[in-house]
Amino acid sequence: MDLLNTLVDKGLRRETPTREEALAVLATSDDDVLDVVAAAGKVRRHWFGRRVKLNYLVNLKSGLCPEDCSYCSQRLGSKADILKYTWLKPDEASQAAAAGVAGGAKRVCLVASGRGPTDRDVERVSDTIKTIKEQNEGVEVCACLGLLSDGQAERLRAAGADAYNHNLNTSEGTYGDITTTHTYADRVDTVQKAHAAGLSACSGLIAGMGESDEDLVDVVFALRALDPDSVPVNFLIPFEGTPLAKEWNLTPQRCLRILAMVRFVCPDVEVRIAGGREVHLRTLQPLALHLANSIFLGDYLTSEGQAGKADLEMIADAGFEVEGTDQVTLPGHRAATGGCGSQEGAGCGSHDSAGCGSHEGGAVCGSAAVPSADEPRTDLVAVRRRGAGTDLAPNA
């Protein structure tokens, strides 16, 4: 169709589509979804080939957050039965990171719940970053600690951090509907602080919170204006015990259209499938690799992902390859702009989003009834009970 041909041409030239074109991608029918994937896939392959970057989350501090983000299982007042623990020691965090690196991850994302770090927290995370880099040669580290105060991004950079993640999550117009304890402007300010400090900026969104197509386009265009190196796309997991527990608004086809729209608007940026891919994309996950060039390996923050081995098999079976530590993720024109771009801009799905996504690990088999496509898949939401903060081996 003419729309897709136009968007491919613009993507190959790094030209921004119009809002109307972005909205039209979201409005395409399920019958056209393979055409949409094929078109956006041309843009993805032009800038990133068939490489898939693997990232690994380490939840440094889980639960008991004072913020009231409606989508988050760690929020103030959450009744979700998640793991709760205080800061991991540097060696504990490094051991957790090593599991992800051994599984093929080239970037480790260090996440902690909370409004933002104190100076003591920054010191603690700085020690952790140094320990991880000493014990895992070549690994890149992204921090995700909430809202930053003046000077904190510079201290993290000096400690060896390569990137900082802080998601916008949704449009400015609807932000107050999901969070009241901080503002959209606060989030923008933190992304700008990270950028100014020479950290590779990572900022993304959460889809599936009841937002409109216009809201999705608004937040993606806002992200394009912020110019992060990495855009993680999270799909809401409606955790029982949170205000959005009943928001099951996504289908696999809609998730693919959202990822395609992000790729067209941000053609040469690392687009990462973050929390919720197993729950909402389900068996169509391999198609999403034609749109995104980055995923998380194994478990998320407070929920379990599909087995790391299954992730690697999926990548290989789909005809893609895991990106090596000797490869640069970002295209040359972005890698040359300074900061951490030369080491591939990445980041972690924020503590308020990526921890929501998950697969149970155990499959439904035998005579079990096949669920309706419109039926909420609550069976695919499983609280993380292994890895960081437990005595059980991590999933990587």
mmCIF file of N, CA and C in Angstrom, residues 48 165-169 200-206 219-234 258-259 261-263 265-274 291-294 296 330 334 345-349:
data_model
loop_
_atom_site.group_PDB
_atom_site.id
_atom_site.type_symbol
_atom_site.label_atom_id
_atom_site.label_comp_id
_atom_site.label_asym_id
_atom_site.label_seq_id
_atom_site.Cartn_x
_atom_site.Cartn_y
_atom_site.Cartn_z
ATOM 1 N N PHE A 48 20.082 -1.953 11.126
ATOM 2 C CA PHE A 48 20.602 -2.871 12.153
ATOM 3 C C PHE A 48 20.845 -4.293 11.660
ATOM 4 N N ASN A 165 18.467 4.911 32.024
ATOM 5 C CA ASN A 165 17.103 4.725 31.530
ATOM 6 C C ASN A 165 16.101 5.468 32.404
ATOM 7 N N HIS A 166 15.192 6.157 31.751
ATOM 8 C CA HIS A 166 14.031 6.714 32.450
ATOM 9 C C HIS A 166 12.942 6.894 31.400
ATOM 10 N N ASN A 167 11.876 6.130 31.507
ATOM 11 C CA ASN A 167 10.841 6.117 30.484
ATOM 12 C C ASN A 167 9.843 7.262 30.645
ATOM 13 N N LEU A 168 9.345 7.766 29.516
ATOM 14 C CA LEU A 168 8.242 8.723 29.569
ATOM 15 C C LEU A 168 6.917 8.001 29.839
ATOM 16 N N ASN A 169 6.815 6.779 29.370
ATOM 17 C CA ASN A 169 5.698 5.861 29.620
ATOM 18 C C ASN A 169 4.430 6.161 28.841
ATOM 19 N N SER A 200 24.436 7.493 27.587
ATOM 20 C CA SER A 200 23.534 7.134 26.497
ATOM 21 C C SER A 200 22.114 7.140 27.049
ATOM 22 N N ALA A 201 21.276 8.017 26.528
ATOM 23 C CA ALA A 201 19.920 8.152 27.050
ATOM 24 C C ALA A 201 19.019 7.053 26.508
ATOM 25 N N CYS A 202 18.239 6.483 27.418
ATOM 26 C CA CYS A 202 17.296 5.426 27.074
ATOM 27 C C CYS A 202 15.947 5.821 27.648
ATOM 28 N N SER A 203 14.921 5.886 26.810
ATOM 29 C CA SER A 203 13.600 6.265 27.296
ATOM 30 C C SER A 203 12.543 5.687 26.372
ATOM 31 N N GLY A 204 11.498 5.125 26.977
ATOM 32 C CA GLY A 204 10.486 4.466 26.180
ATOM 33 C C GLY A 204 9.083 4.668 26.711
ATOM 34 N N LEU A 205 8.240 3.685 26.467
ATOM 35 C CA LEU A 205 6.827 3.816 26.765
ATOM 36 C C LEU A 205 6.244 2.505 27.263
ATOM 37 N N ILE A 206 5.025 2.601 27.781
ATOM 38 C CA ILE A 206 4.221 1.439 28.145
ATOM 39 C C ILE A 206 2.927 1.516 27.340
ATOM 40 N N VAL A 219 3.459 10.205 22.589
ATOM 41 C CA VAL A 219 4.626 9.856 23.390
ATOM 42 C C VAL A 219 5.794 9.440 22.494
ATOM 43 N N VAL A 220 5.528 8.776 21.388
ATOM 44 C CA VAL A 220 6.628 8.370 20.504
ATOM 45 C C VAL A 220 7.249 9.587 19.817
ATOM 46 N N PHE A 221 6.428 10.555 19.427
ATOM 47 C CA PHE A 221 6.991 11.778 18.847
ATOM 48 C C PHE A 221 7.753 12.576 19.900
ATOM 49 N N ALA A 222 7.284 12.555 21.145
ATOM 50 C CA ALA A 222 8.024 13.222 22.222
ATOM 51 C C ALA A 222 9.370 12.549 22.445
ATOM 52 N N LEU A 223 9.394 11.227 22.353
ATOM 53 C CA LEU A 223 10.655 10.502 22.487
ATOM 54 C C LEU A 223 11.598 10.847 21.347
ATOM 55 N N ARG A 224 11.068 10.908 20.148
ATOM 56 C CA ARG A 224 11.916 11.275 19.008
ATOM 57 C C ARG A 224 12.552 12.643 19.244
ATOM 58 N N ALA A 225 11.782 13.581 19.811
ATOM 59 C CA ALA A 225 12.310 14.918 20.069
ATOM 60 C C ALA A 225 13.413 14.895 21.123
ATOM 61 N N LEU A 226 13.312 13.971 22.103
ATOM 62 C CA LEU A 226 14.351 13.838 23.134
ATOM 63 C C LEU A 226 15.603 13.164 22.588
ATOM 64 N N ASP A 227 15.447 12.435 21.490
ATOM 65 C CA ASP A 227 16.562 11.781 20.798
ATOM 66 C C ASP A 227 17.342 10.799 21.674
ATOM 67 N N PRO A 228 16.674 9.860 22.334
ATOM 68 C CA PRO A 228 17.421 8.827 23.064
ATOM 69 C C PRO A 228 18.069 7.863 22.080
ATOM 70 N N ASP A 229 19.095 7.169 22.527
ATOM 71 C CA ASP A 229 19.715 6.133 21.704
ATOM 72 C C ASP A 229 18.866 4.869 21.677
ATOM 73 N N SER A 230 18.066 4.669 22.725
ATOM 74 C CA SER A 230 17.302 3.438 22.857
ATOM 75 C C SER A 230 15.878 3.756 23.293
ATOM 76 N N VAL A 231 14.915 3.053 22.695
ATOM 77 C CA VAL A 231 13.503 3.212 23.042
ATOM 78 C C VAL A 231 12.920 1.847 23.400
ATOM 79 N N PRO A 232 12.819 1.530 24.692
ATOM 80 C CA PRO A 232 12.168 0.283 25.084
ATOM 81 C C PRO A 232 10.650 0.414 24.993
ATOM 82 N N VAL A 233 10.011 -0.586 24.411
ATOM 83 C CA VAL A 233 8.556 -0.624 24.303
ATOM 84 C C VAL A 233 8.044 -1.705 25.245
ATOM 85 N N ASN A 234 7.383 -1.273 26.308
ATOM 86 C CA ASN A 234 6.797 -2.185 27.282
ATOM 87 C C ASN A 234 5.316 -2.372 26.989
ATOM 88 N N ILE A 258 2.104 -1.391 17.013
ATOM 89 C CA ILE A 258 2.748 -0.384 17.861
ATOM 90 C C ILE A 258 4.255 -0.391 17.632
ATOM 91 N N LEU A 259 4.853 -1.574 17.616
ATOM 92 C CA LEU A 259 6.297 -1.668 17.380
ATOM 93 C C LEU A 259 6.664 -1.134 16.000
ATOM 94 N N MET A 261 5.047 1.182 14.301
ATOM 95 C CA MET A 261 4.930 2.637 14.349
ATOM 96 C C MET A 261 6.167 3.256 15.003
ATOM 97 N N VAL A 262 6.632 2.644 16.096
ATOM 98 C CA VAL A 262 7.836 3.149 16.759
ATOM 99 C C VAL A 262 9.033 3.074 15.816
ATOM 100 N N ARG A 263 9.154 1.983 15.101
ATOM 101 C CA ARG A 263 10.276 1.846 14.164
ATOM 102 C C ARG A 263 10.222 2.900 13.073
ATOM 103 N N VAL A 265 8.872 5.896 13.234
ATOM 104 C CA VAL A 265 9.142 7.220 13.799
ATOM 105 C C VAL A 265 10.592 7.339 14.268
ATOM 106 N N CYS A 266 11.172 6.231 14.718
ATOM 107 C CA CYS A 266 12.557 6.210 15.220
ATOM 108 C C CYS A 266 13.361 5.176 14.427
ATOM 109 N N PRO A 267 13.605 5.420 13.148
ATOM 110 C CA PRO A 267 14.152 4.374 12.274
ATOM 111 C C PRO A 267 15.544 3.886 12.623
ATOM 112 N N ASP A 268 16.414 4.799 13.106
ATOM 113 C CA ASP A 268 17.810 4.435 13.337
ATOM 114 C C ASP A 268 18.151 4.334 14.814
ATOM 115 N N VAL A 269 17.127 4.187 15.660
ATOM 116 C CA VAL A 269 17.304 4.078 17.106
ATOM 117 C C VAL A 269 17.103 2.635 17.535
ATOM 118 N N GLU A 270 17.813 2.226 18.584
ATOM 119 C CA GLU A 270 17.594 0.890 19.126
ATOM 120 C C GLU A 270 16.178 0.806 19.687
ATOM 121 N N VAL A 271 15.368 -0.035 19.097
ATOM 122 C CA VAL A 271 14.017 -0.289 19.594
ATOM 123 C C VAL A 271 14.040 -1.633 20.312
ATOM 124 N N ARG A 272 13.655 -1.616 21.589
ATOM 125 C CA ARG A 272 13.729 -2.829 22.399
ATOM 126 C C ARG A 272 12.341 -3.310 22.802
ATOM 127 N N ILE A 273 12.110 -4.602 22.617
ATOM 128 C CA ILE A 273 10.896 -5.203 23.162
ATOM 129 C C ILE A 273 11.189 -5.486 24.626
ATOM 130 N N ALA A 274 10.450 -4.837 25.512
ATOM 131 C CA ALA A 274 10.730 -4.937 26.941
ATOM 132 C C ALA A 274 9.625 -5.728 27.638
ATOM 133 N N LEU A 291 10.966 -6.042 13.753
ATOM 134 C CA LEU A 291 10.692 -4.635 14.044
ATOM 135 C C LEU A 291 11.669 -4.059 15.051
ATOM 136 N N ALA A 292 11.943 -4.819 16.099
ATOM 137 C CA ALA A 292 12.854 -4.382 17.167
ATOM 138 C C ALA A 292 14.193 -5.077 16.998
ATOM 139 N N ASN A 293 15.267 -4.413 17.395
ATOM 140 C CA ASN A 293 16.600 -5.017 17.277
ATOM 141 C C ASN A 293 17.208 -5.314 18.632
ATOM 142 N N SER A 294 16.357 -5.363 19.680
ATOM 143 C CA SER A 294 16.865 -5.549 21.032
ATOM 144 C C SER A 294 15.770 -6.141 21.906
ATOM 145 N N PHE A 296 15.072 -8.086 26.123
ATOM 146 C CA PHE A 296 15.611 -8.531 27.401
ATOM 147 C C PHE A 296 15.692 -10.046 27.406
ATOM 148 N N LEU A 330 24.476 0.856 17.334
ATOM 149 C CA LEU A 330 23.941 2.011 16.613
ATOM 150 C C LEU A 330 24.638 2.219 15.273
ATOM 151 N N ARG A 334 25.010 7.794 14.321
ATOM 152 C CA ARG A 334 24.594 8.001 15.702
ATOM 153 C C ARG A 334 25.738 7.688 16.660
ATOM 154 N N GLY A 345 23.783 2.742 22.169
ATOM 155 C CA GLY A 345 22.842 3.265 23.141
ATOM 156 C C GLY A 345 21.813 2.234 23.504
ATOM 157 N N ALA A 346 21.667 1.979 24.782
ATOM 158 C CA ALA A 346 20.710 0.977 25.185
ATOM 159 C C ALA A 346 19.944 1.471 26.364
ATOM 160 N N GLY A 347 19.741 0.640 27.322
ATOM 161 C CA GLY A 347 19.036 1.023 28.521
ATOM 162 C C GLY A 347 18.129 -0.071 28.966
ATOM 163 N N CYS A 348 17.547 0.147 30.087
ATOM 164 C CA CYS A 348 16.702 -0.887 30.657
ATOM 165 C C CYS A 348 15.273 -0.430 30.674
ATOM 166 N N GLY A 349 14.367 -1.371 30.561
ATOM 167 C CA GLY A 349 12.965 -1.027 30.762
ATOM 168 C C GLY A 349 12.836 -0.587 32.197
#
